[in-house]
Structure formats: structure tokens, C-alpha cells
Amino acid sequence: MELEAGGRTVRLSSPGKVFFPEDGYTKLDVARYYQAVAPGILRALRERPTTLQRYPDGITGEWFYQKRAPKGMPDWIPTAHITFPSGRSADEMCPTEEAAVLWAAQYGTLTFHPWPVRRDDVDHPDELRIDLDPQPGTDYDDAARAAHELRAVLEEFGGLRGWPKTSGGRGIHVFVPIEPRWTFTQVRRAAIAVGREMERRMPERVTIKWWKEERGERIFIDYNQTARDRTIASAYSVRPRPGAPVSAPLTWDEVGVAHPRDFDITTMPARFAELGDVHAGMDDTRYALDALLELATKDEHDHGLGDLPYPPEYPKMPGEPSRVQPSRARKKAPGPD
């Protein structure tokens, strides 16, 4: 069948293919959902290099991340040339209109993972993204409590405004629009400073420990989500779980009141029709990271708190501590003579 979007026609093959077996939702249901929230997801994706998380045979089939622009992609969808930590590079699609989202849905894309940059400057992020990730023994309500404290931290250090959304699972994401003046390394350093300040304020509830064995039953602030080529599901993206939940933008008054299970491909269209995109004003004001970077410098000079480990697939970075898991490092430590 054919779908209309912004003056373009997108062909949808096998519209009845079931993508969510427990619920019976089809490829057409996913495409219709993206039509309903098109202005919102386009706001989140516009001009951003975007990795596609594809499920050609639905959530119970094989899936993969499509980083390179697919062959046969329409020439009206622009791309950006990006460089990965390995030194390799690729051209990645950059949605600029609603039809690009439907085109991706035709190929089984459920979740869109945009970089925190725009295609005219792929080396300087324009968003600081904070990922509040519940660990075993914690849940969404714990993440919501941490999010409200995070809001206070952001306000205190630079008058920053964060925009919260559900992850589509148990977590919460908070995005801060920033001026594109800092490198990925500097933005990551600011995220670490946020995490350490949160640890000081909520030591029993929040952690920035990279190694899972050290986190305990606390909310993990995943600072490495700000590293180059690490992305977070966009607002309005469908998540590959039973029920077809979506990553839902929230107002701060809704954090801790609304629940992730409230938002899926059947309920979000009605919410969007009533409220529109509650993050529509996100790009109106961009903020500076100076206060957070000053906090990072203070942590380093006053408390000896330097860099933290990068993900394992990254090359060793200057000033980075050992990536050896603490329990393994203890086993390898030499004994007394």
C-alpha cells in the first residue's frame, strides 16, 4: 500500500506482517503510529545522523543496527559523513522530512538512534544527554526520584533546563540542548561531573560506577552515552518489547506520575493529538557547559577525581584509568614476597 507524508508517497510492502506477536501489531500499525506523531519524531531526528534499529521480521526475529545509509535509499534523504572511534567512517542518513521516517519503517525500523549532533557539524554535540538507568533491585520510580534531583543539579550549575522522557523501558532520559561549542570528550566530561554531583547528593540511590559489580541497587548514570557513536533512542521511537511501548516526552510535572506503560503505539497518538509535542520548544534555547566543566575541574583538583573508563570497543583514551574489572584486578595483584 502507499502512504502519504509531506507531499511524498512512501510504498509499504507486506503491511500485514506481524511485528509484535503477543499484541498482533503489524508493520502498518507501526507506520500509522509514526504518521500520527510525525512532527514530534521529526523534531527529535531532524538533520541528525541516525542509526536505524531494524527488525525486518518483528521483535521475535533477527535484528541489527543499520549505521551506514542503506543501498537504494531515496536521494531526497540527505546523509552526513561521520567518524567512529575506531577511525572508520560512514555516511549515515539524516532525516529532514516525515517521509524519511516512514521509509525507514518500511524496512522494519522500530527504533531511531540519532547522534547528538547536526549534519552541518558532526564533531560538536548540541545536546547533553543524561541516561538514568535502573539497576537490578531498582525501578522506574527510583529513576523518577533521581530525575527530580538531576533537574536541581542542572539548574544550579549553569541554569540548564533538561527535557525528560521515558526510555520506553524502566529508565528516564534527560536531554539538555547546548551550544555546539564543545567536543564529544568535553561533553562526556560534563556528564561525568553531573554524575558525581548526583552521587554526592544521593549516595544510596545513584551511582556512576562503570563496573556492574560496584553499582549495587542504585540508578546508574551512564556517562558513556555521551561518548562518540553512543546513541540513545529518540523521543517517540517504538521500543522492541511486548506491548510496543514508545519513548515518551514528558513535562516535569509528569515525572513520577506518568508511567512508561502509559505510552505505546495505541495510546501515544491520542496524547499527541491532544497535547502535541510537549518538547516542541526544546531547541528554542541552548545552554553553556562552562559551570559543569568548572565542576569537573574542581573534582579533579580538589578530590583527585579524573577520567572514568570508556566502553570496551573504544581505543585507549588519554588519562583514562584501567578498564580491568575491579574483582579481576584484585585477583591479578601480586601477593607478598
XYZ file of N, CA and C in Angstrom, residues 32 58 62 84 104 124 134 138 140 142 151 154 177 180 185 212 254 260 270 289-290 298 300 305 307 325 332 334:
84
model
N 1.515 3.637 10.742
C 0.431 4.567 11.087
C 0.780 5.341 12.370
N 9.970 -8.628 12.724
C 9.323 -8.387 14.003
C 10.255 -8.615 15.182
N 15.426 -11.938 13.923
C 16.750 -11.353 13.977
C 16.661 -9.837 13.749
N 33.802 7.002 13.350
C 33.638 6.192 14.548
C 34.931 6.198 15.374
N 11.977 4.487 6.538
C 12.722 3.603 7.446
C 11.798 2.544 8.046
N 30.679 18.389 17.099
C 30.340 19.189 18.281
C 28.878 18.956 18.660
N 18.029 2.213 35.614
C 17.790 1.395 36.815
C 18.578 0.090 36.782
N 16.127 -1.912 41.492
C 15.548 -0.576 41.376
C 14.550 -0.579 40.219
N 11.496 2.138 37.800
C 11.218 3.441 37.208
C 10.987 4.513 38.278
N 12.372 4.801 41.126
C 13.679 5.236 41.606
C 14.331 6.184 40.596
N 17.284 17.472 37.939
C 16.757 18.771 37.497
C 17.347 19.904 38.338
N 21.116 20.453 37.415
C 21.264 21.171 36.156
C 20.966 22.653 36.325
N 19.586 20.868 25.660
C 20.116 21.469 24.428
C 21.275 22.403 24.762
N 26.709 24.208 20.319
C 27.651 23.231 19.749
C 29.084 23.772 19.735
N 34.482 14.674 23.855
C 35.238 14.426 25.088
C 34.842 15.413 26.172
N 29.515 -3.173 36.713
C 28.236 -3.588 37.284
C 28.375 -4.122 38.698
N 4.957 15.543 35.109
C 4.551 14.160 34.864
C 5.570 13.142 35.353
N 5.878 4.520 32.291
C 6.198 4.077 30.924
C 5.111 3.233 30.275
N -3.255 9.477 20.543
C -4.301 10.296 21.153
C -3.685 11.395 22.012
N 28.043 24.896 28.864
C 28.522 23.869 29.790
C 29.621 24.379 30.718
N 29.879 25.685 30.712
C 31.005 26.213 31.484
C 30.945 25.822 32.955
N 37.138 21.186 39.359
C 37.193 21.173 40.827
C 37.286 19.741 41.350
N 38.598 17.239 39.872
C 39.935 16.743 39.560
C 40.982 17.310 40.510
N 39.624 13.312 41.321
C 38.688 12.517 40.524
C 38.916 12.806 39.043
N 39.388 10.959 34.927
C 38.513 10.335 33.935
C 38.020 8.976 34.433
N 38.210 -5.019 35.174
C 37.167 -5.159 36.186
C 37.802 -5.275 37.570
N 44.618 -10.453 40.093
C 45.899 -10.399 39.414
C 46.986 -9.705 40.230
N 49.855 -8.851 42.653
C 50.890 -9.745 43.213
C 50.759 -9.854 44.727
